[in-house]
PDB file of C-alpha atoms in Angstrom:
ATOM      1  CA  MET A   1     121.214  79.819 -74.178  1.00 48.00           C
ATOM      2  CA  CYS A   2     121.366  79.679 -70.467  1.00 44.00           C
ATOM      3  CA  PHE A   3     119.585  81.600 -67.772  1.00 43.00           C
ATOM      4  CA  GLU A   4     120.792  81.833 -64.230  1.00 45.00           C
ATOM      5  CA  ILE A   5     118.184  82.377 -61.621  1.00 42.00           C
ATOM      6  CA  GLY A   6     119.695  82.449 -58.185  1.00 43.00           C
ATOM      7  CA  SER A   7     121.598  79.217 -57.867  1.00 43.00           C
ATOM      8  CA  ALA A   8     119.485  77.370 -60.427  1.00 43.00           C
ATOM      9  CA  VAL A   9     120.726  77.116 -64.035  1.00 44.00           C
ATOM     10  CA  ILE A  10     118.259  76.271 -66.774  1.00 45.00           C
ATOM     11  CA  ASP A  11     119.636  75.116 -70.100  1.00 47.00           C
ATOM     12  CA  MET A  12     117.043  76.168 -72.619  1.00 44.00           C
ATOM     13  CA  GLU A  13     118.817  74.344 -75.450  1.00 43.00           C
ATOM     14  CA  ASN A  14     118.525  70.946 -73.799  1.00 43.00           C
ATOM     15  CA  MET A  15     114.798  71.327 -73.403  1.00 44.00           C
ATOM     16  CA  ASP A  16     112.892  69.649 -76.257  1.00 43.00           C
ATOM     17  CA  ASP A  17     109.536  70.445 -77.658  1.00 43.00           C
ATOM     18  CA  THR A  18     107.763  67.699 -75.727  1.00 43.00           C
ATOM     19  CA  SER A  19     108.380  69.443 -72.391  1.00 42.00           C
ATOM     20  CA  GLY A  20     105.349  71.538 -73.063  1.00 42.00           C
ATOM     21  CA  SER A  21     103.088  68.595 -72.428  1.00 44.00           C
ATOM     22  CA  SER A  22     104.191  68.228 -68.794  1.00 47.00           C
ATOM     23  CA  PHE A  23     101.009  69.990 -67.635  1.00 43.00           C
ATOM     24  CA  GLU A  24      98.912  67.361 -69.375  1.00 47.00           C
ATOM     25  CA  ASP A  25     100.974  64.604 -67.725  1.00 53.00           C
ATOM     26  CA  MET A  26     100.403  66.182 -64.338  1.00 56.00           C
ATOM     27  CA  GLY A  27      96.640  66.183 -64.983  1.00 56.00           C
ATOM     28  CA  GLU A  28      96.669  62.498 -65.879  1.00 61.00           C
ATOM     29  CA  MET A  29      98.719  61.667 -62.783  1.00 66.00           C
ATOM     30  CA  HIS A  30      96.278  63.588 -60.640  1.00 60.00           C
ATOM     31  CA  GLN A  31      93.335  61.709 -62.163  1.00 66.00           C
ATOM     32  CA  ARG A  32      95.070  58.351 -61.573  1.00 68.00           C
ATOM     33  CA  MET A  33      95.801  59.256 -57.960  1.00 72.00           C
ATOM     34  CA  LYS A  34      92.178  60.199 -57.471  1.00 68.00           C
ATOM     35  CA  GLU A  35      90.998  56.876 -58.916  1.00 71.00           C
ATOM     36  CA  GLU A  36      93.448  54.985 -56.709  1.00 73.00           C
ATOM     37  CA  GLU A  37      92.136  56.825 -53.656  1.00 74.00           C
ATOM     38  CA  GLU A  38      88.553  55.859 -54.588  1.00 71.00           C
ATOM     39  CA  VAL A  39      89.545  52.199 -55.033  1.00 62.00           C
ATOM     40  CA  THR A  40      91.389  52.297 -51.699  1.00 70.00           C
ATOM     41  CA  ALA A  41      88.333  53.794 -49.973  1.00 67.00           C
ATOM     42  CA  GLU A  42      86.053  51.092 -51.434  1.00 64.00           C
ATOM     43  CA  ALA A  43      88.458  48.380 -50.305  1.00 60.00           C
ATOM     44  CA  ALA A  44      88.558  49.850 -46.809  1.00 60.00           C
ATOM     45  CA  ALA A  45      84.754  49.940 -46.647  1.00 58.00           C
ATOM     46  CA  THR A  46      84.606  46.319 -47.797  1.00 57.00           C
ATOM     47  CA  GLU A  47      87.105  45.312 -45.122  1.00 54.00           C
ATOM     48  CA  GLU A  48      85.049  47.108 -42.479  1.00 54.00           C
ATOM     49  CA  ASP A  49      81.908  45.216 -43.544  1.00 52.00           C
ATOM     50  CA  ASN A  50      83.776  41.937 -43.501  1.00 50.00           C
ATOM     51  CA  GLY A  51      85.155  42.838 -40.094  1.00 49.00           C
ATOM     52  CA  GLU A  52      81.644  43.475 -38.720  1.00 48.00           C
ATOM     53  CA  TYR A  53      80.398  40.160 -40.187  1.00 45.00           C
ATOM     54  CA  GLY A  54      83.390  38.400 -38.713  1.00 47.00           C
ATOM     55  CA  ASP A  55      82.718  39.973 -35.337  1.00 49.00           C
ATOM     56  CA  PHE A  56      79.114  38.702 -35.536  1.00 46.00           C
ATOM     57  CA  LEU A  57      80.325  35.146 -36.140  1.00 46.00           C
ATOM     58  CA  GLY A  58      82.978  35.387 -33.462  1.00 48.00           C
ATOM     59  CA  MET A  59      85.825  35.170 -36.007  1.00 47.00           C
ATOM     60  CA  LYS A  60      87.461  38.535 -35.753  1.00 49.00           C
ATOM     61  CA  GLY A  61      90.722  38.640 -37.647  1.00 50.00           C
ATOM     62  CA  LEU A  62      89.914  35.741 -39.979  1.00 47.00           C
ATOM     63  CA  LYS A  63      89.555  36.664 -43.605  1.00 54.00           C
ATOM     64  CA  GLY A  64      89.120  35.073 -46.971  1.00 62.00           C
ATOM     65  CA  GLN A  65      88.953  31.347 -47.471  1.00 68.00           C
ATOM     66  CA  LEU A  66      90.280  30.501 -44.011  1.00 71.00           C
ATOM     67  CA  GLY A  67      87.492  32.539 -42.414  1.00 67.00           C
ATOM     68  CA  ARG A  68      84.815  30.810 -44.482  1.00 73.00           C
ATOM     69  CA  GLN A  69      86.234  27.393 -43.646  1.00 76.00           C
ATOM     70  CA  VAL A  70      86.280  28.101 -39.928  1.00 72.00           C
ATOM     71  CA  ALA A  71      82.746  29.531 -40.145  1.00 71.00           C
ATOM     72  CA  GLY A  72      81.550  26.343 -41.855  1.00 76.00           C
ATOM     73  CA  GLU A  73      83.141  24.168 -39.175  1.00 80.00           C
ATOM     74  CA  VAL A  74      81.582  26.248 -36.398  1.00 78.00           C
ATOM     75  CA  TRP A  75      78.176  26.011 -38.100  1.00 81.00           C
ATOM     76  CA  GLN A  76      78.391  22.239 -38.459  1.00 80.00           C
ATOM     77  CA  ALA A  77      79.445  21.817 -34.841  1.00 79.00           C
ATOM     78  CA  GLY A  78      76.549  23.965 -33.626  1.00 77.00           C
ATOM     79  CA  LYS A  79      74.119  22.092 -35.859  1.00 74.00           C
ATOM     80  CA  GLN A  80      75.250  18.731 -34.490  1.00 75.00           C
ATOM     81  CA  GLN A  81      74.901  19.897 -30.899  1.00 74.00           C
ATOM     82  CA  ALA A  82      71.425  21.286 -31.591  1.00 68.00           C
ATOM     83  CA  SER A  83      70.317  18.029 -33.247  1.00 71.00           C
ATOM     84  CA  LYS A  84      71.627  16.004 -30.297  1.00 68.00           C
ATOM     85  CA  ALA A  85      69.758  18.219 -27.851  1.00 61.00           C
ATOM     86  CA  PHE A  86      66.564  17.966 -29.939  1.00 61.00           C
ATOM     87  CA  ASN A  87      66.744  14.177 -30.208  1.00 64.00           C
ATOM     88  CA  LEU A  88      67.495  13.740 -26.515  1.00 59.00           C
ATOM     89  CA  TYR A  89      63.870  13.064 -25.581  1.00 57.00           C
ATOM     90  CA  ALA A  90      63.363  10.835 -28.605  1.00 59.00           C
ATOM     91  CA  ASN A  91      66.099   8.442 -27.578  1.00 65.00           C
ATOM     92  CA  ILE A  92      64.648   5.041 -26.790  1.00 67.00           C
ATOM     93  CA  ASP A  93      67.306   4.354 -24.180  1.00 68.00           C
ATOM     94  CA  ILE A  94      65.704   6.905 -21.874  1.00 75.00           C
ATOM     95  CA  LEU A  95      62.459   4.886 -21.748  1.00 75.00           C
ATOM     96  CA  ARG A  96      64.158   1.507 -21.488  1.00 79.00           C
ATOM     97  CA  PRO A  97      64.201   1.321 -17.639  1.00 81.00           C
ATOM     98  CA  TYR A  98      60.440   1.895 -17.482  1.00 84.00           C
ATOM     99  CA  PHE A  99      59.679  -1.069 -19.775  1.00 86.00           C
ATOM    100  CA  ASP A 100      62.444  -3.461 -18.748  1.00 85.00           C
ATOM    101  CA  VAL A 101      60.370  -6.075 -16.897  1.00 89.00           C
ATOM    102  CA  GLU A 102      60.067  -9.855 -17.002  1.00 90.00           C
ATOM    103  CA  PRO A 103      56.762 -11.555 -17.960  1.00 89.00           C
ATOM    104  CA  ASN A 104      56.572 -13.416 -14.635  1.00 92.00           C
ATOM    105  CA  GLN A 105      56.848 -10.090 -12.796  1.00 92.00           C
ATOM    106  CA  VAL A 106      53.937  -8.704 -14.787  1.00 91.00           C
ATOM    107  CA  ARG A 107      51.903 -11.832 -14.021  1.00 92.00           C
ATOM    108  CA  ASN A 108      52.600 -11.536 -10.295  1.00 93.00           C
ATOM    109  CA  ARG A 109      51.690  -7.858 -10.266  1.00 92.00           C
ATOM    110  CA  LEU A 110      48.419  -8.547 -12.070  1.00 92.00           C
ATOM    111  CA  ILE A 111      47.489 -11.066  -9.390  1.00 93.00           C
ATOM    112  CA  GLU A 112      48.599  -8.721  -6.611  1.00 92.00           C
ATOM    113  CA  SER A 113      46.420  -5.930  -8.032  1.00 91.00           C
ATOM    114  CA  LEU A 114      43.365  -7.901  -6.846  1.00 92.00           C
ATOM    115  CA  ILE A 115      44.727  -8.689  -3.355  1.00 90.00           C
ATOM    116  CA  PRO A 116      44.466  -5.795  -0.867  1.00 89.00           C
ATOM    117  CA  VAL A 117      47.210  -5.763   1.765  1.00 86.00           C
ATOM    118  CA  ARG A 118      46.314  -4.409   5.179  1.00 82.00           C
ATOM    119  CA  MET A 119      49.592  -2.754   6.100  1.00 79.00           C
ATOM    120  CA  ILE A 120      49.459   0.947   6.908  1.00 77.00           C
ATOM    121  CA  ASN A 121      52.392   1.352   9.284  1.00 79.00           C
ATOM    122  CA  PHE A 122      54.970   1.239   6.498  1.00 82.00           C
ATOM    123  CA  PRO A 123      54.697   2.458   2.894  1.00 84.00           C
ATOM    124  CA  GLN A 124      53.774  -0.387   0.588  1.00 88.00           C
ATOM    125  CA  LYS A 125      55.999  -1.003  -2.411  1.00 87.00           C
ATOM    126  CA  VAL A 126      54.746   0.242  -5.778  1.00 89.00           C
ATOM    127  CA  ALA A 127      56.249  -0.964  -9.037  1.00 85.00           C
ATOM    128  CA  GLY A 128      57.899   1.829 -11.011  1.00 85.00           C
ATOM    129  CA  GLU A 129      57.345   0.446 -14.523  1.00 88.00           C
ATOM    130  CA  LEU A 130      54.882   1.197 -17.304  1.00 90.00           C
ATOM    131  CA  TYR A 131      54.886  -1.966 -19.424  1.00 92.00           C
ATOM    132  CA  GLY A 132      52.084  -3.722 -17.566  1.00 92.00           C
ATOM    133  CA  PRO A 133      49.850  -0.642 -17.182  1.00 93.00           C
ATOM    134  CA  MET A 134      50.187   0.321 -20.833  1.00 93.00           C
ATOM    135  CA  MET A 135      49.351  -3.201 -22.005  1.00 94.00           C
ATOM    136  CA  LEU A 136      46.280  -3.155 -19.758  1.00 94.00           C
ATOM    137  CA  VAL A 137      45.163   0.157 -21.228  1.00 95.00           C
ATOM    138  CA  PHE A 138      45.511  -1.206 -24.760  1.00 94.00           C
ATOM    139  CA  THR A 139      43.577  -4.308 -23.693  1.00 94.00           C
ATOM    140  CA  MET A 140      40.788  -2.112 -22.367  1.00 93.00           C
ATOM    141  CA  VAL A 141      40.778  -0.217 -25.674  1.00 92.00           C
ATOM    142  CA  ALA A 142      40.243  -3.489 -27.547  1.00 92.00           C
ATOM    143  CA  ILE A 143      37.457  -4.591 -25.170  1.00 91.00           C
ATOM    144  CA  LEU A 144      35.723  -1.223 -25.381  1.00 89.00           C
ATOM    145  CA  LEU A 145      35.992  -1.247 -29.171  1.00 87.00           C
ATOM    146  CA  HIS A 146      34.388  -4.696 -29.194  1.00 85.00           C
ATOM    147  CA  GLY A 147      31.546  -3.381 -27.039  1.00 82.00           C
ATOM    148  CA  MET A 148      31.037  -0.392 -29.346  1.00 80.00           C
ATOM    149  CA  LYS A 149      30.835  -2.545 -32.460  1.00 78.00           C
ATOM    150  CA  THR A 150      28.421  -5.073 -30.967  1.00 76.00           C
ATOM    151  CA  SER A 151      26.173  -2.305 -29.639  1.00 70.00           C
ATOM    152  CA  GLY A 152      26.002  -0.487 -32.956  1.00 68.00           C
ATOM    153  CA  THR A 153      27.530   2.740 -31.691  1.00 64.00           C
ATOM    154  CA  VAL A 154      27.662   5.530 -34.288  1.00 66.00           C
ATOM    155  CA  ILE A 155      30.253   8.299 -33.902  1.00 66.00           C
ATOM    156  CA  ARG A 156      29.398  11.395 -35.925  1.00 67.00           C
ATOM    157  CA  GLU A 157      32.726  13.149 -35.439  1.00 66.00           C
ATOM    158  CA  GLY A 158      35.698  10.806 -35.248  1.00 69.00           C
ATOM    159  CA  THR A 159      36.096   7.035 -35.277  1.00 79.00           C
ATOM    160  CA  LEU A 160      35.364   4.205 -32.882  1.00 79.00           C
ATOM    161  CA  MET A 161      39.072   3.524 -32.452  1.00 83.00           C
ATOM    162  CA  GLY A 162      39.826   7.138 -31.642  1.00 85.00           C
ATOM    163  CA  THR A 163      36.976   7.299 -29.149  1.00 85.00           C
ATOM    164  CA  ALA A 164      38.100   4.115 -27.394  1.00 87.00           C
ATOM    165  CA  ILE A 165      41.730   5.232 -27.213  1.00 90.00           C
ATOM    166  CA  GLY A 166      40.777   8.694 -25.999  1.00 91.00           C
ATOM    167  CA  THR A 167      38.477   7.295 -23.298  1.00 90.00           C
ATOM    168  CA  CYS A 168      40.941   4.743 -21.900  1.00 92.00           C
ATOM    169  CA  PHE A 169      44.129   6.771 -22.113  1.00 93.00           C
ATOM    170  CA  GLY A 170      42.295   9.895 -21.007  1.00 94.00           C
ATOM    171  CA  TYR A 171      41.107   8.161 -17.847  1.00 94.00           C
ATOM    172  CA  TRP A 172      44.523   6.649 -17.127  1.00 94.00           C
ATOM    173  CA  MET A 173      46.527   9.833 -17.631  1.00 94.00           C
ATOM    174  CA  GLY A 174      43.906  12.278 -16.368  1.00 95.00           C
ATOM    175  CA  VAL A 175      42.947  10.484 -13.151  1.00 94.00           C
ATOM    176  CA  SER A 176      46.596   9.670 -12.405  1.00 94.00           C
ATOM    177  CA  SER A 177      47.528  13.338 -12.722  1.00 94.00           C
ATOM    178  CA  PHE A 178      44.552  14.446 -10.626  1.00 95.00           C
ATOM    179  CA  ILE A 179      45.242  11.932  -7.841  1.00 94.00           C
ATOM    180  CA  TYR A 180      48.937  12.846  -7.899  1.00 94.00           C
ATOM    181  CA  PHE A 181      47.958  16.496  -7.465  1.00 94.00           C
ATOM    182  CA  LEU A 182      45.743  15.578  -4.505  1.00 93.00           C
ATOM    183  CA  ALA A 183      48.539  13.430  -3.095  1.00 92.00           C
ATOM    184  CA  TYR A 184      50.868  16.407  -3.331  1.00 92.00           C
ATOM    185  CA  LEU A 185      48.366  18.543  -1.434  1.00 92.00           C
ATOM    186  CA  CYS A 186      47.836  15.790   1.160  1.00 90.00           C
ATOM    187  CA  ASN A 187      51.593  15.262   1.522  1.00 88.00           C
ATOM    188  CA  ALA A 188      51.454  11.632   0.353  1.00 89.00           C
ATOM    189  CA  GLN A 189      54.719   9.898  -0.466  1.00 90.00           C
ATOM    190  CA  ILE A 190      54.116   8.824  -4.044  1.00 92.00           C
ATOM    191  CA  THR A 191      55.576   9.855  -7.397  1.00 91.00           C
ATOM    192  CA  MET A 192      53.856  10.366 -10.730  1.00 92.00           C
ATOM    193  CA  LEU A 193      55.448   7.214 -12.134  1.00 92.00           C
ATOM    194  CA  GLN A 194      54.213   5.157  -9.190  1.00 92.00           C
ATOM    195  CA  MET A 195      50.728   6.638  -9.541  1.00 93.00           C
ATOM    196  CA  LEU A 196      50.597   5.713 -13.222  1.00 93.00           C
ATOM    197  CA  SER A 197      51.721   2.186 -12.429  1.00 93.00           C
ATOM    198  CA  LEU A 198      49.275   1.802  -9.525  1.00 93.00           C
ATOM    199  CA  LEU A 199      46.237   2.999 -11.473  1.00 94.00           C
ATOM    200  CA  GLY A 200      47.299   1.087 -14.580  1.00 93.00           C
ATOM    201  CA  TYR A 201      47.423  -2.232 -12.753  1.00 94.00           C
ATOM    202  CA  GLY A 202      44.126  -1.273 -11.097  1.00 93.00           C
ATOM    203  CA  LEU A 203      42.501  -1.468 -14.550  1.00 94.00           C
ATOM    204  CA  PHE A 204      43.021  -5.242 -14.607  1.00 94.00           C
ATOM    205  CA  GLY A 205      39.777  -5.752 -12.696  1.00 93.00           C
ATOM    206  CA  HIS A 206      37.919  -3.439 -15.078  1.00 93.00           C
ATOM    207  CA  CYS A 207      39.164  -5.422 -18.082  1.00 93.00           C
ATOM    208  CA  MET A 208      37.929  -8.682 -16.564  1.00 93.00           C
ATOM    209  CA  VAL A 209      34.488  -7.309 -15.697  1.00 92.00           C
ATOM    210  CA  LEU A 210      33.968  -5.637 -19.078  1.00 90.00           C
ATOM    211  CA  PHE A 211      35.137  -8.653 -21.045  1.00 91.00           C
ATOM    212  CA  ILE A 212      32.643 -10.912 -19.250  1.00 91.00           C
ATOM    213  CA  THR A 213      29.663  -8.552 -19.186  1.00 87.00           C
ATOM    214  CA  TYR A 214      30.033  -7.461 -22.829  1.00 84.00           C
ATOM    215  CA  ASN A 215      29.605 -11.101 -23.880  1.00 85.00           C
ATOM    216  CA  VAL A 216      27.224 -12.326 -21.141  1.00 83.00           C
ATOM    217  CA  HIS A 217      24.679  -9.596 -20.605  1.00 75.00           C
ATOM    218  CA  PHE A 218      23.024 -10.010 -17.221  1.00 80.00           C
ATOM    219  CA  HIS A 219      22.594  -7.113 -14.825  1.00 81.00           C
ATOM    220  CA  SER A 220      22.865  -9.287 -11.755  1.00 88.00           C
ATOM    221  CA  LEU A 221      26.145 -10.775 -12.981  1.00 90.00           C
ATOM    222  CA  PHE A 222      27.549  -7.330 -13.688  1.00 89.00           C
ATOM    223  CA  TYR A 223      26.691  -6.005 -10.231  1.00 91.00           C
ATOM    224  CA  ILE A 224      28.283  -9.034  -8.568  1.00 93.00           C
ATOM    225  CA  LEU A 225      31.489  -8.689 -10.592  1.00 92.00           C
ATOM    226  CA  TRP A 226      31.474  -4.913 -10.118  1.00 93.00           C
ATOM    227  CA  LEU A 227      31.365  -5.289  -6.338  1.00 93.00           C
ATOM    228  CA  VAL A 228      33.779  -8.216  -6.066  1.00 94.00           C
ATOM    229  CA  ILE A 229      36.458  -7.725  -8.735  1.00 93.00           C
ATOM    230  CA  GLY A 230      36.144  -3.960  -9.074  1.00 92.00           C
ATOM    231  CA  GLY A 231      36.002  -3.570  -5.320  1.00 93.00           C
ATOM    232  CA  LEU A 232      39.125  -5.688  -4.784  1.00 93.00           C
ATOM    233  CA  SER A 233      41.184  -3.693  -7.286  1.00 93.00           C
ATOM    234  CA  THR A 234      39.971  -0.442  -5.719  1.00 93.00           C
ATOM    235  CA  LEU A 235      40.765  -1.629  -2.189  1.00 93.00           C
ATOM    236  CA  ARG A 236      44.261  -2.550  -3.318  1.00 93.00           C
ATOM    237  CA  MET A 237      44.949   1.000  -4.501  1.00 93.00           C
ATOM    238  CA  VAL A 238      43.305   2.515  -1.433  1.00 93.00           C
ATOM    239  CA  ALA A 239      45.487   0.395   0.869  1.00 92.00           C
ATOM    240  CA  VAL A 240      48.631   1.591  -0.911  1.00 92.00           C
ATOM    241  CA  LEU A 241      47.620   5.239  -0.625  1.00 92.00           C
ATOM    242  CA  ILE A 242      46.688   4.840   3.050  1.00 92.00           C
ATOM    243  CA  SER A 243      50.129   3.419   3.803  1.00 91.00           C
ATOM    244  CA  ARG A 244      51.768   6.420   2.119  1.00 91.00           C
ATOM    245  CA  THR A 245      49.594   9.171   3.639  1.00 90.00           C
ATOM    246  CA  VAL A 246      49.656  10.581   7.159  1.00 88.00           C
ATOM    247  CA  GLY A 247      46.492  11.850   8.868  1.00 87.00           C
ATOM    248  CA  GLN A 248      42.870  10.773   8.863  1.00 89.00           C
ATOM    249  CA  THR A 249      41.481  13.692   6.829  1.00 92.00           C
ATOM    250  CA  PRO A 250      44.067  13.501   4.003  1.00 90.00           C
ATOM    251  CA  ARG A 251      43.537   9.745   3.802  1.00 91.00           C
ATOM    252  CA  LEU A 252      39.778  10.148   3.593  1.00 93.00           C
ATOM    253  CA  ILE A 253      39.963  12.810   0.876  1.00 93.00           C
ATOM    254  CA  LEU A 254      42.570  11.041  -1.238  1.00 93.00           C
ATOM    255  CA  CYS A 255      41.252   7.484  -0.945  1.00 92.00           C
ATOM    256  CA  GLY A 256      37.591   8.470  -1.221  1.00 93.00           C
ATOM    257  CA  THR A 257      38.227  10.400  -4.423  1.00 94.00           C
ATOM    258  CA  LEU A 258      40.185   7.563  -6.000  1.00 94.00           C
ATOM    259  CA  ALA A 259      37.607   4.920  -5.026  1.00 94.00           C
ATOM    260  CA  ALA A 260      34.681   6.974  -6.342  1.00 95.00           C
ATOM    261  CA  LEU A 261      36.359   7.718  -9.684  1.00 94.00           C
ATOM    262  CA  HIS A 262      37.520   4.139 -10.182  1.00 94.00           C
ATOM    263  CA  MET A 263      34.170   2.499  -9.441  1.00 94.00           C
ATOM    264  CA  LEU A 264      32.103   5.071 -11.358  1.00 94.00           C
ATOM    265  CA  PHE A 265      34.308   4.694 -14.418  1.00 93.00           C
ATOM    266  CA  LEU A 266      33.470   0.984 -14.561  1.00 91.00           C
ATOM    267  CA  LEU A 267      29.762   1.803 -14.308  1.00 91.00           C
ATOM    268  CA  TYR A 268      30.092   4.313 -17.128  1.00 90.00           C
ATOM    269  CA  LEU A 269      31.844   1.857 -19.436  1.00 88.00           C
ATOM    270  CA  HIS A 270      29.098  -0.706 -18.866  1.00 84.00           C
ATOM    271  CA  PHE A 271      25.952   1.422 -19.013  1.00 82.00           C
ATOM    272  CA  ALA A 272      27.063   3.816 -21.755  1.00 77.00           C
ATOM    273  CA  TYR A 273      25.791   1.258 -24.323  1.00 60.00           C
ATOM    274  CA  HIS A 274      23.177  -0.477 -22.174  1.00 55.00           C
ATOM    275  CA  LYS A 275      20.089   0.502 -24.225  1.00 48.00           C
ATOM    276  CA  MET A 276      21.709  -0.452 -27.498  1.00 46.00           C
ATOM    277  CA  VAL A 277      22.661  -3.877 -26.177  1.00 47.00           C
ATOM    278  CA  GLU A 278      19.095  -4.463 -24.967  1.00 49.00           C
ATOM    279  CA  GLY A 279      17.812  -3.477 -28.410  1.00 46.00           C
ATOM    280  CA  ILE A 280      20.100  -6.034 -30.044  1.00 46.00           C
ATOM    281  CA  LEU A 281      18.864  -8.735 -27.640  1.00 48.00           C
ATOM    282  CA  ASP A 282      15.250  -7.870 -28.482  1.00 48.00           C
ATOM    283  CA  THR A 283      16.037  -8.161 -32.166  1.00 46.00           C
ATOM    284  CA  LEU A 284      17.697 -11.558 -31.771  1.00 49.00           C
ATOM    285  CA  GLU A 285      15.148 -13.032 -29.363  1.00 50.00           C
ATOM    286  CA  GLY A 286      12.116 -11.358 -30.931  1.00 49.00           C
ATOM    287  CA  PRO A 287       9.938  -8.606 -29.464  1.00 47.00           C
ATOM    288  CA  ASN A 288       7.495  -9.439 -26.689  1.00 48.00           C
ATOM    289  CA  ILE A 289       4.253  -9.395 -28.710  1.00 47.00           C
ATOM    290  CA  PRO A 290       1.082 -10.275 -26.768  1.00 47.00           C
ATOM    291  CA  PRO A 291      -0.849 -13.320 -28.039  1.00 46.00           C
ATOM    292  CA  ILE A 292      -3.618 -12.762 -30.603  1.00 45.00           C
ATOM    293  CA  GLN A 293      -7.089 -12.737 -29.051  1.00 46.00           C
ATOM    294  CA  ARG A 294     -10.476 -12.793 -30.660  1.00 43.00           C
ATOM    295  CA  VAL A 295     -12.295  -9.567 -29.957  1.00 43.00           C
ATOM    296  CA  ALA A 296     -15.955  -8.920 -30.859  1.00 45.00           C
ATOM    297  CA  ARG A 297     -16.253  -5.980 -33.166  1.00 44.00           C
ATOM    298  CA  ASP A 298     -19.385  -3.978 -34.101  1.00 48.00           C
ATOM    299  CA  VAL A 299     -20.581  -4.276 -37.687  1.00 44.00           C
ATOM    300  CA  PRO A 300     -21.004  -0.916 -39.377  1.00 49.00           C
ATOM    301  CA  VAL A 301     -24.566   0.462 -39.748  1.00 50.00           C
ATOM    302  CA  VAL A 302     -24.495   0.668 -43.535  1.00 48.00           C
ATOM    303  CA  ALA A 303     -23.355  -2.928 -43.879  1.00 50.00           C
ATOM    304  CA  SER A 304     -26.128  -4.150 -41.545  1.00 56.00           C
ATOM    305  CA  ALA A 305     -28.789  -2.234 -43.521  1.00 59.00           C
ATOM    306  CA  VAL A 306     -27.643  -3.776 -46.786  1.00 52.00           C
ATOM    307  CA  VAL A 307     -27.745  -7.248 -45.288  1.00 51.00           C
ATOM    308  CA  ASN A 308     -31.304  -6.722 -43.946  1.00 64.00           C
ATOM    309  CA  ALA A 309     -32.554  -5.447 -47.311  1.00 65.00           C
ATOM    310  CA  THR A 310     -31.087  -8.439 -49.090  1.00 62.00           C
ATOM    311  CA  ILE A 311     -32.741 -10.848 -46.673  1.00 64.00           C
ATOM    312  CA  LYS A 312     -36.154  -9.138 -47.100  1.00 66.00           C
ATOM    313  CA  SER A 313     -35.970  -9.263 -50.900  1.00 65.00           C
ATOM    314  CA  ILE A 314     -35.091 -12.959 -50.879  1.00 63.00           C
ATOM    315  CA  ALA A 315     -38.017 -13.637 -48.536  1.00 62.00           C
ATOM    316  CA  ALA A 316     -40.460 -11.717 -50.807  1.00 65.00           C
ATOM    317  CA  VAL A 317     -39.386 -13.675 -53.872  1.00 56.00           C
ATOM    318  CA  VAL A 318     -39.912 -16.948 -52.063  1.00 55.00           C
ATOM    319  CA  GLN A 319     -43.415 -15.991 -50.927  1.00 64.00           C
ATOM    320  CA  SER A 320     -44.490 -14.910 -54.415  1.00 62.00           C
ATOM    321  CA  GLN A 321     -43.596 -18.337 -55.815  1.00 55.00           C
TER     322      GLN A 321
END
């Protein structure tokens, strides 16, 4: 049986019984299409997230394994550059020029540190190295530690070694920085490196005086060495600063401050343990005890009465016989 609807012809005989389930098939197809749309939407969202992460790493357009590989290479390169920049100041080659000096040069500079040069028309040459000054500071630490141990110094908070290192290095670095600041204000032609070297070699006289006076304890000897050796090392530094400073007032301020600090520091290192050293000498030589003298002492009244009674009784017994 055939039906003709307009131009369309439907053969009802050729239609089987299973054609009735076409509505169910359409429902399943619709459900599958909906699931595919959801999967497609999730994939698009994932791609957007990956795109934002890639934009953050500067790798827009790179996906998958290639993107991760490039990201790893970029991370390693950045890490290497950061480590090189961090270790830049720890490289020993940077400090090599400041310690590259011959032993005979150090010897000559130690001798020159005690010889003032009267030349103020031209700037005097200052060594720009730190080997000699640092060795002198460590030598002063050892001498000061020896003085602390022999004087019986007791440190409640800290150690003797820490105190000695802090005192010596604190003076060297602190006074150098302070004098450099004054030199900057007074328009003196000297750098921080030169100031460290100048003051460091100026400690050679202090080391000599302390080494002698810590072992031979005489006040007169200390004052002589303080004026002669300490004065010569101070005059050497003052002469250098005068040659590099212009004007009478700046010279007076700068050189007077340096001379006062340098000479007073030597006095402090000597007299900080003066009483303890004198106590040790008294112990070794013996205290000054006055000689024993016979002194007449009064007999107590009770004792004298007993003695008199005994004498009277003996006398009475003798008379009765």
